[in-house]
Amino acid sequence: MKSTMNSRMATVFTGICVAFVGIIGLLTWWQIVVAGELRQKDENNQTAYYEQRVQRGFIETRDGVRVAGRTSAKGANGDTVWQRTYPAGGLAAHVIGYDSRGHSRTGVERAMNDTLTGSTRDLGAVVGLLDGDEEVVGDNVRLTIDARGQRAAEQALAETGAPGGAVVAIEPATGRVLTMASIPTFSPADAVKDFKAVSARPGSLLNRATLAGYPPGSTFKLVTAAAALEGGVSPDRRFEGGATFATPGPDIQNFGGSTAPPHDFTYALTNSVNTSFAELGTELGDAKLREQMRRFGFFSVPPLRGLPRNEMRASGLTGEGGKPLPEGRDFDEARTAIGQERLTVTPLQMALVTAGIANGGRVLEPTLVERITRPAGGIVEQRQEATWKTAISPDTARELGRMMESVVREGSGTAAALEGVSVAGKTGTADFQGRNLTWFVAFAPADAPKVAIAVAIEGRESGQTGGVVAAPIARRVIEALLGRGGAA
Amino acid sequence: MTKPRLREAFWLVVVGLIVAVAYGTVYLAQQEVVSAEGLTWGGTFLALLMAAHLVVRRALPLADPWIMPGAGLLTGIGITMTYRIKPSLAGPQTAWFVISLVLLAALVLLVRDHHVLERYKYVIGAGSVLMLALTISPAGKTVNGSQLWIDFGPAQIQPGEFAKLGIVIFLAAYLRENRELLAQRISPKHLGPLVLFWLMSLGLLVLMNDFGTSLLFYGSFLLLVYVATGRAWYPLVGGAAFAAGAAFIYQTSGRIRERVNIWLDPWADAQDTGYQPLQALFAIADGGVFGRGLGQAFVVTPNGATLIPDAQTDFIFAVIADELGFVGAVGLLMCFVVFTWRGFSIAASCRDGFSKLLAFGLSAVLAMQAIVIVGGVVRLLPLTGQTLPFVSYGGSSLLANWLLVGLLLMISHHGAVERQRDLQGARA
C-alpha cells in the first residue's frame, strides 16, 4: 500500500507543478507579452508616476515662442515632479494638445510623446536610466507654426463670434504648416486642471482644421478646373452662360439666380458661375473627377507629421450614414463639380489643394515639426521635404493661379486683396447644418508663393458669403505671415 | 557533524548573504547613505538562522538540509520587501521571526518525536475548531469584512493559520488509523467523525467570511483522503460538491459575487473594487524581465500610502515581480516548488503512514496556499486574501509556517533514523 501512496503523492506533486506552470504562464503574459499594453492604460498610476518624474521637452514655434514649458514641484516624499506650463496661454492649443493624467493626451503632446519624454534615446542613455540616473529630460520640439500668423488667425476667428471655424496656412514650397487654428478653442492648462469643465464645452476640444467634415462649396471648383485643364480643356474655353443647367435631378442655378452672359473659363472661375462648372463636370465624368481628387490627396488621411493619425481624417465623397462613398458608385458630377454634392473636406485638405496649385502642381507632405533638439542642444531630427502628390502639371498650375488672381482682383474675393502683394484665391459658400458655411482659400504672393491658406467659418446667416466673412481673415493671416507686405 | 547538517550550514550561509545583500540594497535606496545598519541586520538574520541550525543539529541531525534554508530565504526576502514597502513594519516582522524560531526550538526540543501528536489527534482537531470558533465570539475582530483575528492585548493572531496545521495533523492521524477501511467501503461509522469535523470547520469559516482558508481546508482534506485511500471517488465527488457549494455561495454572498466579477473583469470598476488587482497587474507589467531593482520601483506614493493597497500582505508578490522582474518572480516560485518537492520527498521516504501523510499534508497545504495567493494576483483565480507563506507580512502566518518547518524536520529526521536502523538491522 505504501508504494502506491507514494505514487499518488507523485500525482499530486505533478498537479502542483502544473498549477505553478500555469501561474508562470500567466506571469509571462502580464509581465512580458502584454506589458506594453498595460503600461499604456489610463488607469496605470505606475506610468503616470514615471511620466511625472520626466522633464517633458519644450514645444516652441518656429519663431521661438514657447507654447509648452515645464516647472518643477516637490512631491511629498522629496521627489521632484514636473508639470506642464503654457507660457503663451492657449496659443496653438489644438496643435499642441493637452497632456492630462487620466485623460491621456492629444495633439503634438501625443504624437511626439516618446520624443518629449526622452524615450527615443539610444541604448546608452537607457542603461544610464537603469543605473538609477534620476534625471530624465525629454527632447524639445520646434514646430513649423509661425506665432505671428497663429495669433492673427486665432484673434480673427475669435472676433467672428462664429460657432465654429478653422484656419490652416501652409508654406507651399516646403510643406511647413505655418498656422493651424480652430474655434471653439480651449486652454490646455485648464484641460489639465479641470478636464470635466473643458470637455463639457461642446466641440472645444475638436480640431476642426483636421477633423471637420465641411462641404467645400465653390472652392471645389478649383479641383474641377484642374481636372478640366489637365484633361485638355483649353483655358480659353467659352461658355454660353445662362441661368440654369439641366441635370437628371433639379436644375443647377447660378448664385442668386443670376443669369451669366457668354464668358470664358477665367470669368467662370472669377465669378464662380455654377452652370459653367456643372457643364465641365458633366463633360469630365465621375472617373476623371475622382482621379483628380485622388491626385490632390483626397481619399487619404494627410501624412501630417506631428499629429496623431486619429486626429485627422480623409476628405472625399460621402455616402449613406456619412461613410465614404465606395469606389465605382455613381455620383452627380454636375453637383460635385460645383462643390455641393456629398463632399466632405477638411480645411487642411483645401489648404493642401491650394498649396499644390501654388507650388507648380506638387503637393508636399505637410509637417508641423521643424526640428527636434536635445536639451543640451544638438539636433536629433531636422525637417525633411517630400513630395506627397503630383496633382497637376506646372502649366495647369500657372493657369489656375492666374484665374485665382482674377478672383481677388475683380471677382468675389476682393476683400482679400493686399497692398503691394498679389493674392490668388477662391471663395466658397455651402449649406452646413441649416446655415451657411463660408470658405476662402488663397496663396500669396501669386508670383512667388510663400503662404497657401484655407479659411472656413461655420454658421453664418444665409446671405453672407465667403468673400465677405472668410476672405478678410485670410488677408490678416497672410499679412502677418508675410511680415506686412514684406517677404516672410 | 552529519553530512546533512554540513550542507544545511553551507546553504544557510549562502541564504544569509543573499538576504543581507538584498536588505542592504533596499536600505541604500531608502536612506541614500552607506551605513553599516544594512549589514547589521543581515548579520543578525544570519545569526538567527545559525542559532536555529544549532538546535536542529543537536536534536534532529539527520533532517533534510534544504528545508530550513528554503524557508529562511523566503522569510528573508519577505522581511526585506516588508522593509521596502513600510519600513516601520520590518521591526515587528523580525520580532515575529525571532518568536517563530524560539517556538521552533521549543517544538523540536520538547516534543522530539512527532508521533506524539498522533495520540492527541482529537484534542488537536477540537482545539483547531475551537480556535476558529473564538473568532466569531465576542473576542474576535473583523478586518476587511472577514473575522480572522483574535486580540491578545498587544498582539493579534490569526487562528486560521494554526487551525490549518491542526486540521492536517488530525486528518493525517485519523486517516492513518482508518484508511484501510475507508479504502474498501464507504462506512458512515468511520467516515462520520471525519465529515463532521470537516463540516464544523468549514461552517465556521463560512461564518467568518474567510473563503480562502475554507478553500485550503477543503483542498487538503480531499488530497489527504485521496492519497490515504487511493479512491479517486473522494476527490471527484468532493470536487463536484465543491462546485455546487461554490455556485450556491456565489448566489447568496454578495462579497463572493463581487470577488468573482472583479476576477473576470477588473476593468469594469477600475477605480473602486477593481483598483487593487489592476494596480498589482500594472506593477507586474512594470517589472519586465529583470525588474526595476530593489527599492527602485514606484511602490509608495508621495503621501506615504502604497500604490497597491495591502502591498505587504496579499500583494507582496506583485511588488517582488515589479522590483525583481520576471526572473526574480519565477525564482521565488521555484523556491516554493523546491520546498514542496523536499516535503514530498520526506513523505515518500517515510515508513509509517502517519509520518507520510503528515509530511504530505503539510507540504501540500503550503504549496496550495502559495498557488492560491499568487494565482489570485496573476488572475488565474479570484483573490482570496491569503498570505504568501514566509514572505507576506504577518506574525501568525510566519509562526505557523515555521512550526510547519519544525514538523517537517522532525518527520525527516525520524524517518532517516528508522531507515538507518533498518539498514543496520539488515547488516546485523
Tab-separated table of C-alpha atoms in Angstrom, chain A residues 39-433:
chain	number	residue	atom	x	y	z
A	39	ARG	CA	1.656	50.455	-19.486
A	40	GLN	CA	-0.484	52.454	-21.910
A	41	LYS	CA	-3.661	52.107	-19.899
A	42	ASP	CA	-5.017	55.332	-18.498
A	43	GLU	CA	-5.602	53.760	-15.085
A	44	ASN	CA	-1.948	52.885	-14.780
A	45	ASN	CA	-0.528	55.006	-11.999
A	46	GLN	CA	2.909	53.492	-12.484
A	47	THR	CA	3.246	55.029	-15.894
A	48	ALA	CA	1.734	58.252	-14.643
A	49	TYR	CA	4.315	58.419	-11.858
A	50	TYR	CA	7.289	57.837	-14.117
A	51	GLU	CA	5.970	60.403	-16.518
A	52	GLN	CA	5.696	62.947	-13.730
A	53	ARG	CA	9.359	62.410	-12.956
A	54	VAL	CA	10.296	63.167	-16.543
A	55	GLN	CA	11.128	66.706	-17.566
A	56	ARG	CA	8.900	66.966	-20.575
A	57	GLY	CA	10.514	68.580	-23.611
A	58	PHE	CA	9.549	72.121	-24.621
A	59	ILE	CA	7.310	72.827	-27.572
A	60	GLU	CA	8.126	76.067	-29.381
A	61	THR	CA	7.017	77.836	-32.515
A	62	ARG	CA	9.374	78.375	-35.390
A	63	ASP	CA	9.987	81.927	-34.323
A	64	GLY	CA	10.932	80.840	-30.812
A	65	VAL	CA	7.717	81.369	-28.838
A	66	ARG	CA	7.459	78.699	-26.161
A	67	VAL	CA	3.945	77.296	-26.175
A	68	ALA	CA	4.527	74.403	-23.771
A	69	GLY	CA	7.038	74.606	-20.942
A	70	ARG	CA	7.625	72.926	-17.612
A	71	THR	CA	8.025	73.724	-13.975
A	72	SER	CA	9.129	71.637	-11.029
A	73	ALA	CA	7.247	70.920	-7.860
A	74	LYS	CA	8.133	68.927	-4.802
A	75	GLY	CA	6.427	65.611	-4.262
A	76	ALA	CA	5.683	64.912	-0.597
A	77	ASN	CA	8.470	62.403	-0.232
A	78	GLY	CA	11.101	64.752	-1.591
A	79	ASP	CA	10.870	63.574	-5.163
A	80	THR	CA	10.873	66.250	-7.812
A	81	VAL	CA	7.861	66.109	-10.069
A	82	TRP	CA	7.366	68.147	-13.210
A	83	GLN	CA	4.307	69.820	-14.609
A	84	ARG	CA	3.414	71.401	-17.882
A	85	THR	CA	3.141	75.175	-18.163
A	86	TYR	CA	1.692	77.152	-21.045
A	87	PRO	CA	3.608	80.462	-21.269
A	88	ALA	CA	1.707	81.535	-24.364
A	89	GLY	CA	-1.722	80.801	-22.926
A	90	GLY	CA	-3.907	78.903	-25.345
A	91	LEU	CA	-1.819	79.651	-28.439
A	92	ALA	CA	-1.996	76.757	-30.877
A	93	ALA	CA	-3.991	74.779	-28.321
A	94	HIS	CA	-5.289	72.199	-30.792
A	95	VAL	CA	-1.842	71.737	-32.273
A	96	ILE	CA	-0.005	71.128	-29.016
A	97	GLY	CA	-2.915	69.283	-27.441
A	98	TYR	CA	-3.134	68.545	-23.753
A	99	ASP	CA	-1.202	66.154	-21.554
A	100	SER	CA	-3.505	65.139	-18.775
A	101	ARG	CA	-3.158	62.205	-16.429
A	102	GLY	CA	-6.201	60.004	-16.575
A	103	HIS	CA	-7.410	61.552	-19.804
A	104	SER	CA	-4.414	60.702	-21.899
A	105	ARG	CA	-3.111	63.216	-24.353
A	106	THR	CA	-3.768	64.722	-27.749
A	107	GLY	CA	-2.027	66.676	-30.459
A	108	VAL	CA	1.722	67.041	-30.605
A	109	GLU	CA	1.894	66.035	-26.932
A	110	ARG	CA	0.587	62.655	-28.005
A	111	ALA	CA	2.164	62.164	-31.412
A	112	MET	CA	5.599	63.206	-30.176
A	113	ASN	CA	5.259	61.772	-26.696
A	114	ASP	CA	8.238	59.441	-26.997
A	115	THR	CA	10.403	62.344	-28.077
A	116	LEU	CA	9.106	64.672	-25.364
A	117	THR	CA	9.730	62.080	-22.663
A	118	GLY	CA	13.175	61.129	-23.859
A	119	SER	CA	12.117	57.568	-24.616
A	120	THR	CA	13.746	57.625	-28.028
A	121	ARG	CA	17.235	57.807	-26.669
A	122	ASP	CA	19.807	55.300	-27.678
A	123	LEU	CA	20.718	52.310	-25.571
A	124	GLY	CA	23.466	54.069	-23.676
A	125	ALA	CA	21.098	56.594	-22.215
A	126	VAL	CA	18.634	53.859	-21.361
A	127	VAL	CA	21.310	51.969	-19.476
A	128	GLY	CA	22.086	55.166	-17.639
A	129	LEU	CA	18.481	55.266	-16.508
A	130	LEU	CA	18.703	51.723	-15.209
A	131	ASP	CA	21.665	52.739	-13.090
A	132	GLY	CA	19.338	54.955	-11.114
A	133	ASP	CA	20.100	58.090	-13.043
A	134	GLU	CA	17.194	60.164	-11.795
A	135	GLU	CA	17.154	62.936	-14.346
A	136	VAL	CA	15.165	62.165	-17.429
A	137	VAL	CA	14.871	65.178	-19.686
A	138	GLY	CA	12.900	64.909	-22.880
A	139	ASP	CA	13.875	66.351	-26.225
A	140	ASN	CA	12.444	69.668	-27.386
A	141	VAL	CA	10.146	70.018	-30.357
A	142	ARG	CA	10.258	73.089	-32.561
A	143	LEU	CA	7.087	73.474	-34.581
A	144	THR	CA	6.726	74.912	-38.031
A	145	ILE	CA	3.996	77.153	-36.632
A	146	ASP	CA	4.655	80.865	-37.027
A	147	ALA	CA	3.467	82.632	-33.881
A	148	ARG	CA	2.556	85.868	-35.688
A	149	GLY	CA	0.306	84.094	-38.155
A	150	GLN	CA	-1.116	81.858	-35.438
A	151	ARG	CA	-2.020	84.812	-33.232
A	152	ALA	CA	-3.568	86.673	-36.144
A	153	ALA	CA	-5.648	83.635	-37.104
A	154	GLU	CA	-6.851	82.926	-33.563
A	155	GLN	CA	-7.747	86.546	-32.975
A	156	ALA	CA	-9.559	86.877	-36.280
A	157	LEU	CA	-11.507	83.673	-35.649
A	158	ALA	CA	-12.494	84.760	-32.174
A	159	GLU	CA	-13.701	88.110	-33.471
A	160	THR	CA	-16.169	86.459	-35.848
A	161	GLY	CA	-18.190	85.142	-32.938
A	162	ALA	CA	-18.929	82.106	-35.086
A	163	PRO	CA	-19.925	78.777	-33.532
A	164	GLY	CA	-17.079	77.065	-35.360
A	165	GLY	CA	-14.322	77.541	-37.860
A	166	ALA	CA	-10.716	76.892	-38.771
A	167	VAL	CA	-7.677	78.345	-40.481
A	168	VAL	CA	-4.825	76.350	-41.997
A	169	ALA	CA	-1.809	78.016	-43.611
A	170	ILE	CA	0.947	76.048	-45.344
A	171	GLU	CA	4.233	77.038	-46.941
A	172	PRO	CA	3.746	75.569	-50.439
A	173	ALA	CA	7.382	75.002	-51.335
A	174	THR	CA	8.227	73.102	-48.135
A	175	GLY	CA	5.029	71.678	-46.653
A	176	ARG	CA	5.513	73.543	-43.366
A	177	VAL	CA	2.228	74.180	-41.583
A	178	LEU	CA	2.569	77.832	-40.609
A	179	THR	CA	-0.774	78.211	-38.906
A	180	MET	CA	-3.441	75.826	-37.653
A	181	ALA	CA	-6.261	77.325	-35.651
A	182	SER	CA	-9.723	76.104	-34.733
A	183	ILE	CA	-12.637	77.576	-32.807
A	184	PRO	CA	-14.145	76.948	-30.365
A	185	THR	CA	-10.852	76.503	-28.624
A	186	PHE	CA	-9.721	75.581	-25.117
A	187	SER	CA	-6.919	76.277	-22.706
A	188	PRO	CA	-4.501	73.350	-22.276
A	189	ALA	CA	-3.785	74.491	-18.741
A	190	ASP	CA	-7.467	74.201	-17.890
A	191	ALA	CA	-7.639	70.806	-19.509
A	192	VAL	CA	-5.066	69.546	-17.043
A	193	LYS	CA	-6.611	71.210	-14.026
A	194	ASP	CA	-10.276	70.599	-14.645
A	195	PHE	CA	-10.880	68.307	-17.545
A	196	LYS	CA	-14.587	67.916	-16.908
A	197	ALA	CA	-15.213	71.625	-17.317
A	198	VAL	CA	-13.253	71.731	-20.545
A	199	SER	CA	-14.875	68.710	-22.096
A	200	ALA	CA	-18.297	69.983	-21.112
A	201	ARG	CA	-17.963	72.834	-23.550
A	202	PRO	CA	-19.190	71.177	-26.726
A	203	GLY	CA	-16.708	70.894	-29.526
A	204	SER	CA	-13.939	72.951	-27.944
A	205	LEU	CA	-11.536	70.017	-27.972
A	206	LEU	CA	-12.207	69.191	-31.612
A	207	ASN	CA	-9.518	70.258	-34.047
A	208	ARG	CA	-11.716	71.454	-36.868
A	209	ALA	CA	-8.717	72.147	-39.055
A	210	THR	CA	-8.045	68.454	-39.437
A	211	LEU	CA	-11.270	66.762	-38.381
A	212	ALA	CA	-14.185	68.863	-39.549
A	213	GLY	CA	-16.126	67.434	-42.444
A	214	TYR	CA	-17.306	70.534	-44.256
A	215	PRO	CA	-18.907	70.813	-47.686
A	216	PRO	CA	-16.355	72.719	-49.779
A	217	GLY	CA	-18.788	74.806	-51.778
A	218	SER	CA	-17.322	76.683	-54.685
A	219	THR	CA	-13.744	76.217	-53.561
A	220	PHE	CA	-14.108	72.756	-55.052
A	221	LYS	CA	-14.358	74.401	-58.429
A	222	LEU	CA	-10.569	74.620	-58.243
A	223	VAL	CA	-10.444	70.841	-58.374
A	224	THR	CA	-12.943	70.743	-61.234
A	225	ALA	CA	-10.996	73.377	-63.112
A	226	ALA	CA	-7.787	71.473	-62.522
A	227	ALA	CA	-9.350	68.292	-63.843
A	228	ALA	CA	-10.651	70.117	-66.877
A	229	LEU	CA	-7.331	71.782	-67.689
A	230	GLU	CA	-5.443	68.548	-67.141
A	231	GLY	CA	-7.994	66.801	-69.324
A	232	GLY	CA	-7.232	69.043	-72.256
A	233	VAL	CA	-9.832	71.743	-71.898
A	234	SER	CA	-8.370	74.995	-73.119
A	235	PRO	CA	-8.031	77.957	-70.751
A	236	ASP	CA	-9.730	79.955	-73.471
A	237	ARG	CA	-12.748	77.713	-73.477
A	238	ARG	CA	-16.008	79.657	-73.940
A	239	PHE	CA	-19.255	79.033	-72.135
A	240	GLU	CA	-22.712	80.095	-73.249
A	241	GLY	CA	-23.854	81.459	-69.958
A	242	GLY	CA	-27.440	81.330	-68.874
A	243	ALA	CA	-29.320	80.885	-65.642
A	244	THR	CA	-29.691	77.152	-65.279
A	245	PHE	CA	-28.005	73.900	-66.161
A	246	ALA	CA	-30.158	70.867	-66.690
A	247	THR	CA	-29.375	67.701	-64.803
A	248	PRO	CA	-31.237	64.463	-64.220
A	249	GLY	CA	-32.145	65.962	-60.876
A	250	PRO	CA	-33.172	69.519	-60.169
A	251	ASP	CA	-31.643	72.187	-62.355
A	252	ILE	CA	-28.460	73.862	-61.207
A	253	GLN	CA	-28.747	77.579	-60.808
A	254	ASN	CA	-26.239	80.339	-60.511
A	255	PHE	CA	-25.747	82.189	-57.272
A	256	GLY	CA	-28.749	84.341	-56.501
A	257	GLY	CA	-30.496	83.051	-59.602
A	258	SER	CA	-28.452	85.386	-61.770
A	259	THR	CA	-28.016	84.922	-65.487
A	260	ALA	CA	-24.478	84.853	-66.798
A	261	PRO	CA	-23.545	86.286	-70.168
A	262	PRO	CA	-21.364	84.218	-72.508
A	263	HIS	CA	-17.952	84.082	-70.949
A	264	ASP	CA	-14.591	82.380	-70.826
A	265	PHE	CA	-13.036	79.987	-68.352
A	266	THR	CA	-11.366	82.719	-66.311
A	267	TYR	CA	-14.651	84.605	-65.982
A	268	ALA	CA	-16.346	81.388	-64.901
A	269	LEU	CA	-13.916	80.960	-62.033
A	270	THR	CA	-13.672	84.627	-61.156
A	271	ASN	CA	-17.418	84.888	-60.743
A	272	SER	CA	-17.960	81.302	-59.629
A	273	VAL	CA	-20.504	80.522	-62.368
A	274	ASN	CA	-22.269	77.331	-61.308
A	275	THR	CA	-23.779	76.466	-64.656
A	276	SER	CA	-20.431	76.515	-66.455
A	277	PHE	CA	-18.783	74.294	-63.880
A	278	ALA	CA	-21.717	71.946	-63.900
A	279	GLU	CA	-21.177	71.697	-67.614
A	280	LEU	CA	-17.477	70.977	-67.128
A	281	GLY	CA	-18.225	68.389	-64.507
A	282	THR	CA	-20.681	66.556	-66.709
A	283	GLU	CA	-18.185	66.574	-69.562
A	284	LEU	CA	-15.390	65.191	-67.397
A	285	GLY	CA	-17.429	62.404	-65.882
A	286	ASP	CA	-17.065	60.889	-62.436
A	287	ALA	CA	-13.970	58.859	-63.168
A	288	LYS	CA	-11.887	61.881	-64.118
A	289	LEU	CA	-13.175	63.916	-61.211
A	290	ARG	CA	-12.346	61.130	-58.785
A	291	GLU	CA	-8.912	60.805	-60.279
A	292	GLN	CA	-8.137	64.471	-59.909
A	293	MET	CA	-9.363	64.405	-56.352
A	294	ARG	CA	-7.063	61.500	-55.623
A	295	ARG	CA	-4.179	63.382	-57.131
A	296	PHE	CA	-4.779	66.234	-54.760
A	297	GLY	CA	-4.741	63.839	-51.835
A	298	PHE	CA	-8.442	63.284	-51.334
A	299	PHE	CA	-9.495	59.861	-50.037
A	300	SER	CA	-6.385	59.529	-47.892
A	301	VAL	CA	-5.512	60.836	-44.465
A	302	PRO	CA	-2.914	63.563	-44.997
A	303	PRO	CA	0.527	62.396	-43.834
A	304	LEU	CA	0.883	65.280	-41.427
A	305	ARG	CA	3.901	64.798	-39.185
A	306	GLY	CA	3.239	65.869	-35.629
A	307	LEU	CA	-0.387	64.975	-35.044
A	308	PRO	CA	-1.750	61.554	-34.124
A	309	ARG	CA	-3.340	59.848	-37.054
A	310	ASN	CA	-6.673	59.516	-35.290
A	311	GLU	CA	-6.903	63.318	-35.102
A	312	MET	CA	-7.087	63.596	-38.860
A	313	ARG	CA	-9.474	62.384	-41.473
A	314	ALA	CA	-9.549	61.922	-45.181
A	315	SER	CA	-11.622	64.188	-47.381
A	316	GLY	CA	-13.808	62.877	-50.148
A	317	LEU	CA	-17.237	61.757	-51.253
A	318	THR	CA	-19.627	60.520	-48.617
A	319	GLY	CA	-22.394	58.013	-48.968
A	320	GLU	CA	-25.104	56.851	-46.567
A	321	GLY	CA	-24.581	57.473	-42.933
A	322	GLY	CA	-21.628	59.724	-43.588
A	323	LYS	CA	-19.403	56.838	-44.616
A	324	PRO	CA	-17.069	57.198	-47.602
A	325	LEU	CA	-18.774	56.538	-50.920
A	326	PRO	CA	-17.492	53.230	-52.266
A	327	GLU	CA	-15.463	53.122	-55.467
A	328	GLY	CA	-17.445	52.778	-58.635
A	329	ARG	CA	-20.602	54.229	-57.200
A	330	ASP	CA	-22.225	56.878	-59.264
A	331	PHE	CA	-22.400	60.413	-58.078
A	332	ASP	CA	-23.854	63.549	-59.534
A	333	GLU	CA	-20.882	65.067	-61.397
A	334	ALA	CA	-22.620	68.335	-62.057
A	335	ARG	CA	-23.336	68.964	-58.417
A	336	THR	CA	-19.999	67.643	-57.268
A	337	ALA	CA	-18.251	69.892	-59.755
A	338	ILE	CA	-19.671	72.932	-58.028
A	339	GLY	CA	-18.905	71.536	-54.612
A	340	GLN	CA	-22.435	70.870	-53.455
A	341	GLU	CA	-22.975	67.137	-53.591
A	342	ARG	CA	-21.935	64.675	-50.908
A	343	LEU	CA	-18.487	66.196	-50.490
A	344	THR	CA	-16.836	66.467	-47.091
A	345	VAL	CA	-13.465	68.150	-46.855
A	346	THR	CA	-11.228	69.313	-44.077
A	347	PRO	CA	-9.691	72.794	-44.058
A	348	LEU	CA	-6.303	71.065	-44.107
A	349	GLN	CA	-7.153	69.297	-47.331
A	350	MET	CA	-8.272	72.516	-49.016
A	351	ALA	CA	-5.079	74.192	-47.849
A	352	LEU	CA	-3.139	71.329	-49.403
A	353	VAL	CA	-5.029	71.743	-52.678
A	354	THR	CA	-4.196	75.443	-52.688
A	355	ALA	CA	-0.573	74.738	-51.782
A	356	GLY	CA	-0.357	72.282	-54.647
A	357	ILE	CA	-1.603	74.849	-57.111
A	358	ALA	CA	0.803	77.405	-55.684
A	359	ASN	CA	3.731	75.029	-55.931
A	360	GLY	CA	3.571	74.251	-59.628
A	361	GLY	CA	1.285	71.299	-59.116
A	362	ARG	CA	3.279	69.432	-56.472
A	363	VAL	CA	1.677	68.889	-53.066
A	364	LEU	CA	4.350	68.438	-50.450
A	365	GLU	CA	3.968	66.296	-47.344
A	366	PRO	CA	2.683	68.620	-44.660
A	367	THR	CA	4.536	68.753	-41.378
A	368	LEU	CA	4.205	70.501	-38.026
A	369	VAL	CA	7.677	69.533	-36.846
A	370	GLU	CA	10.525	71.814	-37.806
A	371	ARG	CA	13.175	70.105	-35.756
A	372	ILE	CA	13.819	68.091	-32.630
A	373	THR	CA	16.697	69.079	-30.371
A	374	ARG	CA	18.431	67.630	-27.328
A	375	PRO	CA	18.059	69.508	-24.058
A	376	ALA	CA	21.705	70.443	-24.176
A	377	GLY	CA	21.497	71.448	-27.824
A	378	GLY	CA	22.248	69.249	-30.739
A	379	ILE	CA	19.813	68.340	-33.425
A	380	VAL	CA	18.074	64.990	-33.281
A	381	GLU	CA	15.911	65.422	-36.338
A	382	GLN	CA	15.542	68.112	-38.956
A	383	ARG	CA	12.516	68.571	-41.154
A	384	GLN	CA	12.753	66.776	-44.469
A	385	GLU	CA	10.829	67.758	-47.539
A	386	ALA	CA	8.982	65.174	-49.561
A	387	THR	CA	6.503	65.353	-52.363
A	388	TRP	CA	3.235	63.769	-51.421
A	389	LYS	CA	1.203	64.098	-54.612
A	390	THR	CA	1.778	65.430	-58.080
A	391	ALA	CA	-1.648	66.847	-58.696
A	392	ILE	CA	-1.335	68.872	-61.894
A	393	SER	CA	1.222	69.973	-64.416
A	394	PRO	CA	3.109	73.239	-63.901
A	395	ASP	CA	1.243	74.717	-66.849
A	396	THR	CA	-2.124	73.918	-65.358
A	397	ALA	CA	-0.936	75.322	-62.056
A	398	ARG	CA	0.111	78.548	-63.720
A	399	GLU	CA	-3.229	78.876	-65.482
A	400	LEU	CA	-5.219	78.206	-62.379
A	401	GLY	CA	-3.099	80.639	-60.461
A	402	ARG	CA	-3.837	83.338	-62.971
A	403	MET	CA	-7.556	82.683	-62.739
A	404	MET	CA	-7.371	82.789	-58.950
A	405	GLU	CA	-5.585	86.109	-59.071
A	406	SER	CA	-8.505	87.398	-61.024
A	407	VAL	CA	-10.885	86.286	-58.283
A	408	VAL	CA	-9.150	88.533	-55.794
A	409	ARG	CA	-8.507	91.355	-58.212
A	410	GLU	CA	-12.034	91.740	-59.548
A	411	GLY	CA	-14.139	88.776	-58.526
A	412	SER	CA	-15.741	87.578	-55.313
A	413	GLY	CA	-12.556	87.682	-53.276
A	414	THR	CA	-11.627	91.328	-53.371
A	415	ALA	CA	-11.733	91.575	-49.591
A	416	ALA	CA	-8.532	89.574	-49.507
A	417	ALA	CA	-6.530	91.989	-51.612
A	418	LEU	CA	-3.336	93.194	-50.022
A	419	GLU	CA	-1.419	96.274	-50.956
A	420	GLY	CA	1.802	95.514	-52.713
A	421	VAL	CA	1.248	91.773	-52.732
A	422	SER	CA	-0.719	89.858	-55.349
A	423	VAL	CA	-3.077	87.370	-53.794
A	424	ALA	CA	-4.684	84.472	-55.666
A	425	GLY	CA	-7.775	82.940	-54.148
A	426	LYS	CA	-11.242	81.378	-54.393
A	427	THR	CA	-14.347	81.920	-52.343
A	428	GLY	CA	-16.904	79.327	-51.370
A	429	THR	CA	-20.272	79.150	-49.661
A	430	ALA	CA	-22.129	75.985	-48.759
A	431	ASP	CA	-25.017	74.715	-46.723
A	432	PHE	CA	-23.958	73.206	-43.429
A	433	GLN	CA	-26.379	72.173	-40.726
